[in-house]
Each structure stands twice: as structure tokens, then as C-alpha cells.
mmCIF file of C-alpha atoms in Angstrom:
data_model
loop_
_atom_site.group_PDB
_atom_site.id
_atom_site.type_symbol
_atom_site.label_atom_id
_atom_site.label_comp_id
_atom_site.label_asym_id
_atom_site.label_seq_id
_atom_site.Cartn_x
_atom_site.Cartn_y
_atom_site.Cartn_z
ATOM 1 C CA VAL A 1092 -34.485 -13.473 -1.187
ATOM 2 C CA SER A 1093 -36.470 -10.239 -1.104
ATOM 3 C CA PRO A 1094 -38.735 -10.007 1.962
ATOM 4 C CA ALA A 1095 -41.114 -7.562 0.269
ATOM 5 C CA ASP A 1096 -42.434 -6.034 -2.923
ATOM 6 C CA GLY A 1097 -40.772 -2.665 -3.417
ATOM 7 C CA ARG A 1098 -37.836 -0.765 -4.787
ATOM 8 C CA ILE A 1099 -34.167 -1.262 -3.939
ATOM 9 C CA LEU A 1100 -32.834 1.978 -2.431
ATOM 10 C CA HIS A 1101 -29.348 0.848 -1.552
ATOM 11 C CA PHE A 1102 -27.241 -2.258 -0.947
ATOM 12 C CA GLY A 1103 -23.645 -3.292 -0.422
ATOM 13 C CA ARG A 1104 -20.987 -3.937 2.191
ATOM 14 C CA VAL A 1105 -21.164 -2.029 5.462
ATOM 15 C CA GLN A 1106 -18.270 0.457 5.524
ATOM 16 C CA ASN A 1107 -16.865 2.002 8.740
ATOM 17 C CA CYS A 1108 -19.966 0.983 10.737
ATOM 18 C CA GLN A 1109 -22.041 3.346 8.562
ATOM 19 C CA VAL A 1110 -24.852 2.317 6.228
ATOM 20 C CA GLU A 1111 -26.195 4.324 3.294
ATOM 21 C CA GLN A 1112 -29.966 4.864 3.385
ATOM 22 C CA VAL A 1113 -29.634 6.370 -0.108
ATOM 23 C CA LYS A 1114 -26.521 7.267 -2.077
ATOM 24 C CA GLY A 1115 -24.324 9.608 -0.014
ATOM 25 C CA ILE A 1116 -26.592 9.763 3.086
ATOM 26 C CA THR A 1117 -25.538 7.483 5.926
ATOM 27 C CA TYR A 1118 -26.569 6.400 9.395
ATOM 28 C CA SER A 1119 -24.691 4.739 12.228
ATOM 29 C CA LEU A 1120 -25.243 1.054 12.967
ATOM 30 C CA GLU A 1121 -24.823 1.717 16.668
ATOM 31 C CA THR A 1122 -27.581 4.342 16.621
ATOM 32 C CA PHE A 1123 -29.794 2.121 14.475
ATOM 33 C CA PHE A 1124 -29.484 -1.010 16.658
ATOM 34 C CA GLY A 1125 -28.892 0.551 20.063
ATOM 35 C CA PRO A 1126 -26.735 -1.085 22.770
ATOM 36 C CA LEU A 1127 -25.530 -4.641 22.189
ATOM 37 C CA ASN A 1128 -26.913 -5.871 25.512
ATOM 38 C CA TRP A 1129 -29.143 -8.426 23.753
ATOM 39 C CA ARG A 1130 -26.313 -10.737 22.751
ATOM 40 C CA ARG A 1131 -22.853 -11.872 23.787
ATOM 41 C CA PRO A 1132 -20.482 -10.543 21.125
ATOM 42 C CA ARG A 1133 -17.634 -12.640 19.723
ATOM 43 C CA THR A 1134 -15.284 -9.945 21.016
ATOM 44 C CA ALA A 1135 -15.857 -7.148 23.529
ATOM 45 C CA ALA A 1136 -13.257 -4.958 21.854
ATOM 46 C CA GLY A 1137 -13.232 -3.165 18.526
ATOM 47 C CA ARG A 1138 -15.790 -1.275 16.523
ATOM 48 C CA PHE A 1139 -19.515 -1.857 16.800
ATOM 49 C CA CYS A 1140 -19.744 -3.643 13.437
ATOM 50 C CA SER A 1141 -16.894 -5.985 14.397
ATOM 51 C CA ARG A 1142 -18.802 -6.985 17.526
ATOM 52 C CA LEU A 1143 -21.827 -7.922 15.413
ATOM 53 C CA LEU A 1144 -19.806 -10.415 13.370
ATOM 54 C CA GLN A 1145 -19.798 -13.998 14.599
ATOM 55 C CA ARG A 1146 -16.951 -15.031 12.288
ATOM 56 C CA GLU A 1147 -13.886 -12.873 11.827
ATOM 57 C CA GLU A 1148 -13.473 -13.884 8.174
ATOM 58 C CA ASN A 1149 -16.922 -12.585 7.154
ATOM 59 C CA ASP A 1150 -18.254 -9.134 6.246
ATOM 60 C CA LEU A 1151 -21.458 -7.253 7.046
ATOM 61 C CA TYR A 1152 -23.849 -6.419 4.212
ATOM 62 C CA HIS A 1153 -26.964 -4.298 3.973
ATOM 63 C CA CYS A 1154 -29.988 -3.921 1.718
ATOM 64 C CA VAL A 1155 -32.742 -1.284 1.909
ATOM 65 C CA ILE A 1156 -36.135 -1.925 0.278
ATOM 66 C CA TYR A 1157 -38.725 0.856 -0.006
ATOM 67 C CA LEU A 1158 -42.402 -0.138 -0.025
ATOM 68 C CA ALA A 1159 -44.586 2.512 -1.666
ATOM 69 C CA PRO A 1160 -48.165 2.937 -0.342
ATOM 70 C CA GLY A 1161 -49.517 0.939 -3.285
ATOM 71 C CA ASP A 1162 -47.181 -2.032 -2.748
ATOM 72 C CA TYR A 1163 -48.131 -5.316 -1.092
ATOM 73 C CA HIS A 1164 -47.764 -4.385 2.566
ATOM 74 C CA ARG A 1165 -46.751 -7.671 4.182
ATOM 75 C CA PHE A 1166 -43.144 -8.754 4.613
ATOM 76 C CA HIS A 1167 -41.675 -12.257 4.593
ATOM 77 C CA SER A 1168 -38.594 -14.013 5.877
ATOM 78 C CA PRO A 1169 -35.690 -13.548 3.434
ATOM 79 C CA SER A 1170 -33.920 -16.711 4.609
ATOM 80 C CA ASP A 1171 -34.023 -19.609 7.028
ATOM 81 C CA TRP A 1172 -32.936 -18.055 10.308
ATOM 82 C CA ARG A 1173 -33.484 -17.893 14.061
ATOM 83 C CA ILE A 1174 -34.849 -14.694 15.599
ATOM 84 C CA HIS A 1175 -33.385 -14.256 19.072
ATOM 85 C CA HIS A 1176 -34.479 -10.763 19.989
ATOM 86 C CA ARG A 1177 -36.947 -7.997 19.183
ATOM 87 C CA ARG A 1178 -36.298 -4.331 19.928
ATOM 88 C CA HIS A 1179 -38.995 -1.701 19.383
ATOM 89 C CA PHE A 1180 -37.965 1.942 19.041
ATOM 90 C CA PRO A 1181 -40.888 4.362 19.395
ATOM 91 C CA GLY A 1182 -40.103 7.398 17.278
ATOM 92 C CA SER A 1183 -41.144 9.844 14.613
ATOM 93 C CA LEU A 1184 -43.232 8.936 11.583
ATOM 94 C CA MET A 1185 -41.531 10.922 8.851
ATOM 95 C CA SER A 1186 -41.908 9.942 5.219
ATOM 96 C CA VAL A 1187 -39.385 7.366 4.006
ATOM 97 C CA ASN A 1188 -39.943 8.337 0.390
ATOM 98 C CA PRO A 1189 -36.541 8.286 -1.381
ATOM 99 C CA GLY A 1190 -36.818 12.027 -2.032
ATOM 100 C CA VAL A 1191 -37.054 12.693 1.721
ATOM 101 C CA ALA A 1192 -34.342 10.140 2.529
ATOM 102 C CA HIS A 1193 -31.921 12.213 0.443
ATOM 103 C CA TRP A 1194 -31.983 15.151 2.846
ATOM 104 C CA ILE A 1195 -32.718 13.790 6.348
ATOM 105 C CA LYS A 1196 -29.585 12.212 7.826
ATOM 106 C CA GLU A 1197 -30.213 9.095 9.933
ATOM 107 C CA LEU A 1198 -33.894 9.108 8.914
ATOM 108 C CA PHE A 1199 -34.223 5.413 9.722
ATOM 109 C CA CYS A 1200 -32.833 6.042 13.219
ATOM 110 C CA HIS A 1201 -35.431 8.752 13.940
ATOM 111 C CA ASN A 1202 -38.488 6.826 12.778
ATOM 112 C CA GLU A 1203 -40.400 4.223 14.744
ATOM 113 C CA ARG A 1204 -38.995 0.795 13.958
ATOM 114 C CA VAL A 1205 -38.982 -2.842 15.011
ATOM 115 C CA VAL A 1206 -35.580 -4.558 14.906
ATOM 116 C CA LEU A 1207 -35.462 -8.371 14.728
ATOM 117 C CA THR A 1208 -32.003 -9.852 15.325
ATOM 118 C CA GLY A 1209 -30.643 -13.367 15.363
ATOM 119 C CA ASP A 1210 -28.536 -15.600 13.181
ATOM 120 C CA TRP A 1211 -28.522 -17.674 10.006
ATOM 121 C CA HIS A 1212 -26.156 -20.244 8.551
ATOM 122 C CA HIS A 1213 -23.442 -17.628 7.961
ATOM 123 C CA GLY A 1214 -23.671 -15.662 11.246
ATOM 124 C CA PHE A 1215 -25.493 -12.521 12.345
ATOM 125 C CA PHE A 1216 -28.801 -11.674 10.644
ATOM 126 C CA SER A 1217 -31.313 -8.863 11.157
ATOM 127 C CA LEU A 1218 -34.503 -7.533 9.616
ATOM 128 C CA THR A 1219 -35.839 -4.106 10.586
ATOM 129 C CA ALA A 1220 -39.295 -2.797 9.736
ATOM 130 C CA VAL A 1221 -39.197 1.028 9.662
ATOM 131 C CA GLY A 1222 -42.406 3.033 10.110
ATOM 132 C CA ALA A 1223 -43.331 6.030 7.960
ATOM 133 C CA THR A 1224 -45.903 8.815 7.689
ATOM 134 C CA ASN A 1225 -49.169 7.399 9.066
ATOM 135 C CA VAL A 1226 -47.552 3.950 9.177
ATOM 136 C CA GLY A 1227 -46.560 3.595 12.829
ATOM 137 C CA SER A 1228 -48.511 0.348 13.052
ATOM 138 C CA ILE A 1229 -46.104 -2.559 12.510
ATOM 139 C CA LYS A 1230 -47.230 -6.121 13.236
ATOM 140 C CA ILE A 1231 -44.958 -9.101 13.836
ATOM 141 C CA TYR A 1232 -47.181 -12.166 13.655
ATOM 142 C CA CYS A 1233 -45.196 -14.295 16.109
ATOM 143 C CA ASP A 1234 -45.076 -11.474 18.691
ATOM 144 C CA LYS A 1235 -48.511 -10.797 20.177
ATOM 145 C CA GLU A 1236 -47.049 -8.526 22.876
ATOM 146 C CA LEU A 1237 -45.688 -5.958 20.422
ATOM 147 C CA ARG A 1238 -47.611 -2.673 20.397
ATOM 148 C CA THR A 1239 -46.422 0.056 18.031
ATOM 149 C CA ASN A 1240 -47.721 3.575 17.399
ATOM 150 C CA CYS A 1241 -48.985 3.677 20.970
ATOM 151 C CA ALA A 1242 -49.163 6.715 23.264
ATOM 152 C CA CYS A 1243 -47.953 4.547 26.149
ATOM 153 C CA HIS A 1244 -44.434 4.470 24.693
ATOM 154 C CA VAL A 1245 -41.820 7.177 25.237
ATOM 155 C CA LYS A 1246 -39.769 8.399 22.276
ATOM 156 C CA GLY A 1247 -36.048 8.077 22.797
ATOM 157 C CA ARG A 1248 -36.353 4.788 24.677
ATOM 158 C CA PHE A 1249 -36.662 1.255 23.394
ATOM 159 C CA ASN A 1250 -38.543 -1.858 24.474
ATOM 160 C CA ASP A 1251 -36.916 -5.278 24.321
ATOM 161 C CA CYS A 1252 -38.272 -8.807 24.095
ATOM 162 C CA SER A 1253 -35.974 -11.831 24.247
ATOM 163 C CA TYR A 1254 -37.357 -14.699 22.183
ATOM 164 C CA THR A 1255 -34.631 -16.971 23.551
ATOM 165 C CA ALA A 1256 -35.817 -16.297 27.113
ATOM 166 C CA LEU A 1257 -39.410 -17.044 26.100
ATOM 167 C CA LEU A 1258 -38.864 -19.935 23.688
ATOM 168 C CA GLY A 1259 -35.463 -21.421 24.492
ATOM 169 C CA PRO A 1260 -31.971 -20.963 23.009
ATOM 170 C CA GLU A 1261 -33.141 -21.365 19.398
ATOM 171 C CA GLY A 1262 -35.561 -18.437 19.695
ATOM 172 C CA GLU A 1263 -38.182 -18.174 16.935
ATOM 173 C CA ARG A 1264 -37.162 -20.325 13.964
ATOM 174 C CA VAL A 1265 -38.492 -19.026 10.648
ATOM 175 C CA CYS A 1266 -38.202 -20.484 7.174
ATOM 176 C CA LYS A 1267 -37.455 -18.590 3.983
ATOM 177 C CA GLY A 1268 -40.646 -17.133 2.549
ATOM 178 C CA VAL A 1269 -42.840 -17.389 5.645
ATOM 179 C CA CYS A 1270 -44.936 -14.260 6.309
ATOM 180 C CA LEU A 1271 -43.390 -12.358 9.232
ATOM 181 C CA GLY A 1272 -45.564 -9.271 9.567
ATOM 182 C CA GLU A 1273 -47.168 -6.258 7.954
ATOM 183 C CA PHE A 1274 -47.378 -2.479 7.713
ATOM 184 C CA ASN A 1275 -50.606 -0.510 7.367
ATOM 185 C CA LEU A 1276 -49.251 1.018 4.162
ATOM 186 C CA GLY A 1277 -45.869 1.367 2.475
ATOM 187 C CA SER A 1278 -42.669 1.747 4.454
ATOM 188 C CA THR A 1279 -39.102 0.355 4.485
ATOM 189 C CA ILE A 1280 -37.342 -2.920 5.262
ATOM 190 C CA VAL A 1281 -33.647 -2.837 6.196
ATOM 191 C CA LEU A 1282 -31.624 -6.048 6.113
ATOM 192 C CA ILE A 1283 -28.216 -6.117 7.797
ATOM 193 C CA PHE A 1284 -26.498 -9.475 7.801
ATOM 194 C CA GLU A 1285 -23.206 -11.309 7.945
ATOM 195 C CA ALA A 1286 -21.968 -13.366 5.003
ATOM 196 C CA PRO A 1287 -18.710 -14.647 3.499
ATOM 197 C CA LYS A 1288 -16.623 -12.219 1.500
ATOM 198 C CA ASP A 1289 -17.656 -13.837 -1.780
ATOM 199 C CA PHE A 1290 -21.333 -12.977 -1.271
ATOM 200 C CA ALA A 1291 -22.556 -11.003 -4.300
ATOM 201 C CA PHE A 1292 -25.749 -8.979 -4.672
ATOM 202 C CA SER A 1293 -27.670 -9.525 -7.904
ATOM 203 C CA LEU A 1294 -29.317 -6.093 -7.789
ATOM 204 C CA THR A 1295 -29.226 -2.621 -9.292
ATOM 205 C CA SER A 1296 -30.082 0.496 -7.318
ATOM 206 C CA GLY A 1297 -33.626 1.654 -7.981
ATOM 207 C CA GLN A 1298 -34.868 -1.621 -9.432
ATOM 208 C CA ARG A 1299 -38.326 -3.000 -8.647
ATOM 209 C CA ILE A 1300 -38.366 -6.322 -6.816
ATOM 210 C CA LYS A 1301 -40.964 -8.837 -5.689
ATOM 211 C CA VAL A 1302 -41.205 -11.098 -2.632
ATOM 212 C CA GLY A 1303 -39.088 -14.204 -3.153
ATOM 213 C CA GLU A 1304 -36.835 -12.828 -5.898
ATOM 214 C CA ALA A 1305 -33.108 -13.263 -5.328
ATOM 215 C CA LEU A 1306 -31.139 -10.519 -3.582
ATOM 216 C CA GLY A 1307 -27.778 -12.203 -3.998
ATOM 217 C CA THR A 1308 -25.822 -15.422 -4.161
ATOM 218 C CA LEU A 1309 -22.869 -17.203 -2.590
#
């Protein structure tokens, strides 16, 4: 289900390890996630997106939700899943307004962001909270150590926290709908997840959506 109130910017299958932030403008999954040193991939060979998959018969999907400054600024868990790892990328705080996203390639890779990765019933699952103009402050309620928009961080590096090391092999278990965190104002949520090939989005590009409304079905 939708983790936030906002507008659907883009959704679909991941093609060639590239994801569209808006129609025609892509970014690289490898740049977005950084090195895969936080998990043991199913296979060490092949393309980056293949190494994210836990089951060879599945595909990777993505969904981008834009939160305008006037939208409800908390975000919730879109599914029952286990969060194994958090990666914080200090970065720029450029606007993520759809008009800007049309002309800045890899915008979501330049901006400050917090990447939560783990798994759900169908394999790999991730939720990324992307900062925006004046919205470098991102809170994850289960992670009291996370500090974003802080001068102590160096752009171009990332800071990792292993929830499995802290909490055990299950990591942080979260249920669908539970409140995960918040932005100061509007920003963007990016979901990238594994699902069977018959997964189908029930969305249209540009539509308004509310927390808890269906994104797709199996």
C-alpha cells in the first residue's frame, strides 16, 4: 500500500538496472543504493539488479511518490517486512518538484537520502526517503542514532547501520501501516522491491494517493 500521501511520479518494472524518476529521466540503481556490502547476494555474478533479487524467477519493481510541502509529512510501512540495514547518504538538498526532476539526471542520487533495505514475503524490499530543499531532516522512529542534515557528515560518503547486528537476524520487523518516520516538509519516497512477474500496479502516473491505498496486487 502507499506509504505516504502524495502524487505518483513513476512506477513499473526496473529495466536495465535503471529507474525512471520521471518519464524519460533515469538513475542507476547502483549509484542510488551504493555498494552491496550490506547483504550476501544470491549470486556474486551478473548485473547489479540481478544481485538484488533473492529469487531468480522474480522481477524488480519501483514506485516514486512525491510529497508536496502541504502533504501529510509522515511516512508509513507499505507492507509487512523486515528492515535489515539503514544507509544514510549526506548530499545536496535540491528541489524534488516534478518540474525540477525533469531536467536533473540522477536527482535522487545527488540529494540527501536514507535507504532502508531488507526483505518481505516475496524477496528484496526497500524504502528510501529522499530529502529536498530545506528538508534535509529525515527521522526514522526506530533509529535514534540517525542524524541527517548535519554538518558533521561529509558529502560523497555514506553511513551504515546494521539492524541485524543490533537486533538479531530478523532485524527490525515492521507491519503494514505502522508509522516509520517523517520529513520536515514535502519530499519523495522511492520504493524498490522484488515481486513475482504477475505483480500488477493499480496506478496511473500523476494520480493523487493517500496512505494505505493500494499500489498494486498479486
